[in-house]
Amino acid sequence: MKTLSIDVRRAEPHDARAISEVHRQAWQYTYAGIIPHRALGQMIERRGEGWWRKATSGPATLLVLDVAGEIAGYATLGLNRARALPQEGEIYELYLRPQYQGLGLGRMLFGEARRLLKSLGCKGLVVWCLEENENADRFYRSQGGVDFCEGIETFDHRQLKKIGFVWP
C-alpha cells in the first residue's frame, strides 16, 4: 500500500514555476468567458515564473498545496486591503489546478490559510470573488462565508461585480 502525502506549506522560490502553471491553468479554467479574453491573457502573462519567485519573499504570505510532490494549488493571504471593513485578515487568492478541484483539497487549503491568519492575530477574514464565478461563490458559502459587501472590478473596460465574503 502506498501513502499519498498532502501538505500545505509556505511557498519557496523553487516552487515559482509550478505556481505559475497552477495560476495559468486555474485562471483559464475559472475566468474564460467571464473576464474579457485579452485582459485575461495579459493578467496570466504578467504572472510568470519570475513574478512568483518574487512573491515568495513579498509582503503577502504565499502557501502551496503539495500533493505527492506536485503543487496542486496556492493561496495568498495577509492583512485586509479594504480598510473600511472591520475584518483584519484577507485571503487574496485561492486556486487549484482544475483536476484537483472538487476533492476537498480547497477546503484544506482554505482552512490552513484561515488558521494562519488567526495565529497571526487577525480578527475576522474577508475573501473577494467575482459574482459570475459560481464555483467560488458556492465554495465560500459552503465554508460559512457571509455575503457582506460588494465592489466592482474593471477588466478591459468591462465592469464586473465582486462579492466580499466575511468570517468572524
mmCIF file of C-alpha atoms in Angstrom:
data_model
loop_
_atom_site.group_PDB
_atom_site.id
_atom_site.type_symbol
_atom_site.label_atom_id
_atom_site.label_comp_id
_atom_site.label_asym_id
_atom_site.label_seq_id
_atom_site.Cartn_x
_atom_site.Cartn_y
_atom_site.Cartn_z
ATOM 1 C CA MET A 1 0.000 0.000 0.000
ATOM 2 C CA LYS A 2 1.325 3.407 -0.944
ATOM 3 C CA THR A 3 0.782 6.522 1.161
ATOM 4 C CA LEU A 4 -0.125 9.753 -0.614
ATOM 5 C CA SER A 5 1.313 12.836 1.047
ATOM 6 C CA ILE A 6 -0.741 16.022 1.056
ATOM 7 C CA ASP A 7 0.755 19.077 2.719
ATOM 8 C CA VAL A 8 0.098 22.798 2.944
ATOM 9 C CA ARG A 9 3.307 24.749 3.407
ATOM 10 C CA ARG A 10 4.849 28.128 2.737
ATOM 11 C CA ALA A 11 5.980 28.551 -0.840
ATOM 12 C CA GLU A 12 9.696 28.642 -1.582
ATOM 13 C CA PRO A 13 11.469 30.254 -4.556
ATOM 14 C CA HIS A 14 11.934 26.858 -6.265
ATOM 15 C CA ASP A 15 8.106 26.491 -6.361
ATOM 16 C CA ALA A 16 7.715 29.516 -8.659
ATOM 17 C CA ARG A 17 7.476 27.633 -11.954
ATOM 18 C CA ALA A 18 4.831 25.234 -10.608
ATOM 19 C CA ILE A 19 2.812 28.063 -9.002
ATOM 20 C CA SER A 20 2.917 29.946 -12.299
ATOM 21 C CA GLU A 21 1.480 26.888 -14.051
ATOM 22 C CA VAL A 22 -1.242 26.439 -11.401
ATOM 23 C CA HIS A 23 -2.129 30.114 -11.834
ATOM 24 C CA ARG A 24 -2.325 29.791 -15.629
ATOM 25 C CA GLN A 25 -4.445 26.626 -15.570
ATOM 26 C CA ALA A 26 -6.773 27.790 -12.800
ATOM 27 C CA TRP A 27 -7.351 31.243 -14.254
ATOM 28 C CA GLN A 28 -8.011 29.952 -17.765
ATOM 29 C CA TYR A 29 -10.429 27.364 -16.379
ATOM 30 C CA THR A 30 -12.139 29.773 -13.978
ATOM 31 C CA TYR A 31 -12.316 33.039 -15.889
ATOM 32 C CA ALA A 32 -12.664 32.114 -19.591
ATOM 33 C CA GLY A 33 -15.968 33.657 -20.610
ATOM 34 C CA ILE A 34 -16.087 35.919 -17.528
ATOM 35 C CA ILE A 35 -13.038 38.189 -17.880
ATOM 36 C CA PRO A 36 -12.558 39.512 -21.429
ATOM 37 C CA HIS A 37 -10.109 37.294 -23.339
ATOM 38 C CA ARG A 38 -7.401 39.923 -23.921
ATOM 39 C CA ALA A 39 -7.420 41.146 -20.324
ATOM 40 C CA LEU A 40 -7.313 37.581 -19.000
ATOM 41 C CA GLY A 41 -4.365 36.700 -21.224
ATOM 42 C CA GLN A 42 -2.462 39.786 -20.105
ATOM 43 C CA MET A 43 -3.109 39.055 -16.438
ATOM 44 C CA ILE A 44 -1.847 35.493 -16.812
ATOM 45 C CA GLU A 45 1.259 36.561 -18.765
ATOM 46 C CA ARG A 46 2.212 39.152 -16.130
ATOM 47 C CA ARG A 47 2.391 36.416 -13.526
ATOM 48 C CA GLY A 48 5.147 34.249 -14.908
ATOM 49 C CA GLU A 49 7.779 32.325 -13.004
ATOM 50 C CA GLY A 50 9.804 35.452 -12.140
ATOM 51 C CA TRP A 51 6.783 37.211 -10.681
ATOM 52 C CA TRP A 52 6.007 34.216 -8.456
ATOM 53 C CA ARG A 53 9.641 33.865 -7.379
ATOM 54 C CA LYS A 54 9.494 37.451 -6.074
ATOM 55 C CA ALA A 55 6.120 36.767 -4.466
ATOM 56 C CA THR A 56 7.638 34.006 -2.288
ATOM 57 C CA SER A 57 9.537 36.709 -0.417
ATOM 58 C CA GLY A 58 6.993 39.531 -0.743
ATOM 59 C CA PRO A 59 4.778 41.094 1.920
ATOM 60 C CA ALA A 60 1.884 38.639 1.409
ATOM 61 C CA THR A 61 2.156 35.081 2.661
ATOM 62 C CA LEU A 62 2.083 32.502 -0.124
ATOM 63 C CA LEU A 63 1.011 28.963 0.736
ATOM 64 C CA VAL A 64 1.139 25.969 -1.585
ATOM 65 C CA LEU A 65 -0.842 22.752 -1.571
ATOM 66 C CA ASP A 66 1.656 19.965 -2.253
ATOM 67 C CA VAL A 67 0.133 16.644 -3.345
ATOM 68 C CA ALA A 68 2.770 13.905 -3.591
ATOM 69 C CA GLY A 69 5.405 16.425 -4.689
ATOM 70 C CA GLU A 70 3.190 18.290 -7.183
ATOM 71 C CA ILE A 71 1.995 21.819 -6.467
ATOM 72 C CA ALA A 72 -1.766 21.411 -6.839
ATOM 73 C CA GLY A 73 -2.826 24.827 -5.582
ATOM 74 C CA TYR A 74 -1.844 28.016 -3.829
ATOM 75 C CA ALA A 75 -3.246 30.724 -1.587
ATOM 76 C CA THR A 76 -2.028 34.254 -0.920
ATOM 77 C CA LEU A 77 -3.041 35.995 2.276
ATOM 78 C CA GLY A 78 -2.265 38.898 4.548
ATOM 79 C CA LEU A 79 -3.827 41.995 6.048
ATOM 80 C CA ASN A 80 -7.181 43.162 4.727
ATOM 81 C CA ARG A 81 -6.694 45.744 1.958
ATOM 82 C CA ALA A 82 -10.223 47.200 2.301
ATOM 83 C CA ARG A 83 -9.708 49.430 5.330
ATOM 84 C CA ALA A 84 -13.440 50.292 5.501
ATOM 85 C CA LEU A 85 -14.142 46.698 6.567
ATOM 86 C CA PRO A 86 -13.609 45.588 10.174
ATOM 87 C CA GLN A 87 -12.085 42.213 9.232
ATOM 88 C CA GLU A 88 -8.296 42.285 9.738
ATOM 89 C CA GLY A 89 -7.260 39.339 7.552
ATOM 90 C CA GLU A 90 -7.778 38.643 3.871
ATOM 91 C CA ILE A 91 -7.240 35.698 1.587
ATOM 92 C CA TYR A 92 -6.311 37.438 -1.658
ATOM 93 C CA GLU A 93 -6.292 34.340 -3.851
ATOM 94 C CA LEU A 94 -7.019 30.637 -3.522
ATOM 95 C CA TYR A 95 -6.706 28.486 -6.645
ATOM 96 C CA LEU A 96 -6.290 24.811 -7.502
ATOM 97 C CA ARG A 97 -5.381 23.108 -10.737
ATOM 98 C CA PRO A 98 -8.706 22.077 -12.336
ATOM 99 C CA GLN A 99 -8.026 18.346 -11.899
ATOM 100 C CA TYR A 100 -7.705 18.819 -8.111
ATOM 101 C CA GLN A 101 -10.968 20.734 -7.679
ATOM 102 C CA GLY A 102 -13.954 19.072 -6.039
ATOM 103 C CA LEU A 103 -11.859 16.687 -3.923
ATOM 104 C CA GLY A 104 -11.859 18.602 -0.627
ATOM 105 C CA LEU A 105 -8.354 19.989 -1.154
ATOM 106 C CA GLY A 106 -9.594 23.570 -1.497
ATOM 107 C CA ARG A 107 -11.261 23.198 1.876
ATOM 108 C CA MET A 108 -7.953 22.011 3.303
ATOM 109 C CA LEU A 109 -6.006 24.942 1.815
ATOM 110 C CA PHE A 110 -8.669 27.435 2.926
ATOM 111 C CA GLY A 111 -8.627 26.031 6.463
ATOM 112 C CA GLU A 112 -4.842 26.308 6.715
ATOM 113 C CA ALA A 113 -4.889 29.888 5.376
ATOM 114 C CA ARG A 114 -7.596 30.823 7.852
ATOM 115 C CA ARG A 115 -5.712 29.205 10.758
ATOM 116 C CA LEU A 116 -2.522 31.034 9.808
ATOM 117 C CA LEU A 117 -4.289 34.410 9.772
ATOM 118 C CA LYS A 118 -5.800 33.663 13.196
ATOM 119 C CA SER A 119 -2.393 32.643 14.573
ATOM 120 C CA LEU A 120 -1.030 35.998 13.388
ATOM 121 C CA GLY A 121 -3.690 37.742 15.473
ATOM 122 C CA CYS A 122 -6.053 38.738 12.668
ATOM 123 C CA LYS A 123 -9.630 39.117 13.853
ATOM 124 C CA GLY A 124 -12.037 38.290 11.073
ATOM 125 C CA LEU A 125 -11.436 37.427 7.442
ATOM 126 C CA VAL A 126 -12.617 38.707 4.072
ATOM 127 C CA VAL A 127 -12.394 36.994 0.677
ATOM 128 C CA TRP A 128 -13.498 38.600 -2.590
ATOM 129 C CA CYS A 129 -14.772 36.753 -5.648
ATOM 130 C CA LEU A 130 -16.376 37.785 -8.904
ATOM 131 C CA GLU A 131 -20.130 37.334 -8.771
ATOM 132 C CA GLU A 132 -20.071 35.346 -12.037
ATOM 133 C CA ASN A 133 -17.586 32.859 -10.551
ATOM 134 C CA GLU A 134 -20.292 30.457 -9.409
ATOM 135 C CA ASN A 135 -17.849 27.787 -8.180
ATOM 136 C CA ALA A 136 -16.075 30.233 -5.854
ATOM 137 C CA ASP A 137 -19.391 31.678 -4.663
ATOM 138 C CA ARG A 138 -20.645 28.178 -3.820
ATOM 139 C CA PHE A 139 -17.314 27.229 -2.191
ATOM 140 C CA TYR A 140 -17.116 30.261 0.120
ATOM 141 C CA ARG A 141 -20.759 29.900 1.139
ATOM 142 C CA SER A 142 -20.122 26.212 1.952
ATOM 143 C CA GLN A 143 -17.226 27.296 4.178
ATOM 144 C CA GLY A 144 -19.551 29.523 6.202
ATOM 145 C CA GLY A 145 -18.804 32.799 4.436
ATOM 146 C CA VAL A 146 -21.434 35.517 4.656
ATOM 147 C CA ASP A 147 -22.070 37.698 1.598
ATOM 148 C CA PHE A 148 -21.296 41.021 3.307
ATOM 149 C CA CYS A 149 -20.359 43.630 0.721
ATOM 150 C CA GLU A 150 -19.951 44.313 -2.972
ATOM 151 C CA GLY A 151 -17.484 46.068 -5.238
ATOM 152 C CA ILE A 152 -16.596 46.481 -8.879
ATOM 153 C CA GLU A 153 -13.548 45.265 -10.834
ATOM 154 C CA THR A 154 -12.872 46.605 -14.313
ATOM 155 C CA PHE A 155 -11.280 44.425 -16.995
ATOM 156 C CA ASP A 156 -10.714 45.926 -20.439
ATOM 157 C CA HIS A 157 -13.494 48.496 -19.871
ATOM 158 C CA ARG A 158 -15.899 45.780 -18.678
ATOM 159 C CA GLN A 159 -17.133 46.202 -15.123
ATOM 160 C CA LEU A 160 -17.746 43.042 -13.127
ATOM 161 C CA LYS A 161 -19.370 42.863 -9.714
ATOM 162 C CA LYS A 162 -17.412 41.239 -6.917
ATOM 163 C CA ILE A 163 -18.715 39.916 -3.626
ATOM 164 C CA GLY A 164 -16.940 40.185 -0.280
ATOM 165 C CA PHE A 165 -17.477 37.144 1.921
ATOM 166 C CA VAL A 166 -16.621 37.513 5.604
ATOM 167 C CA TRP A 167 -15.971 35.288 8.588
ATOM 168 C CA PRO A 168 -15.710 36.376 12.248
#
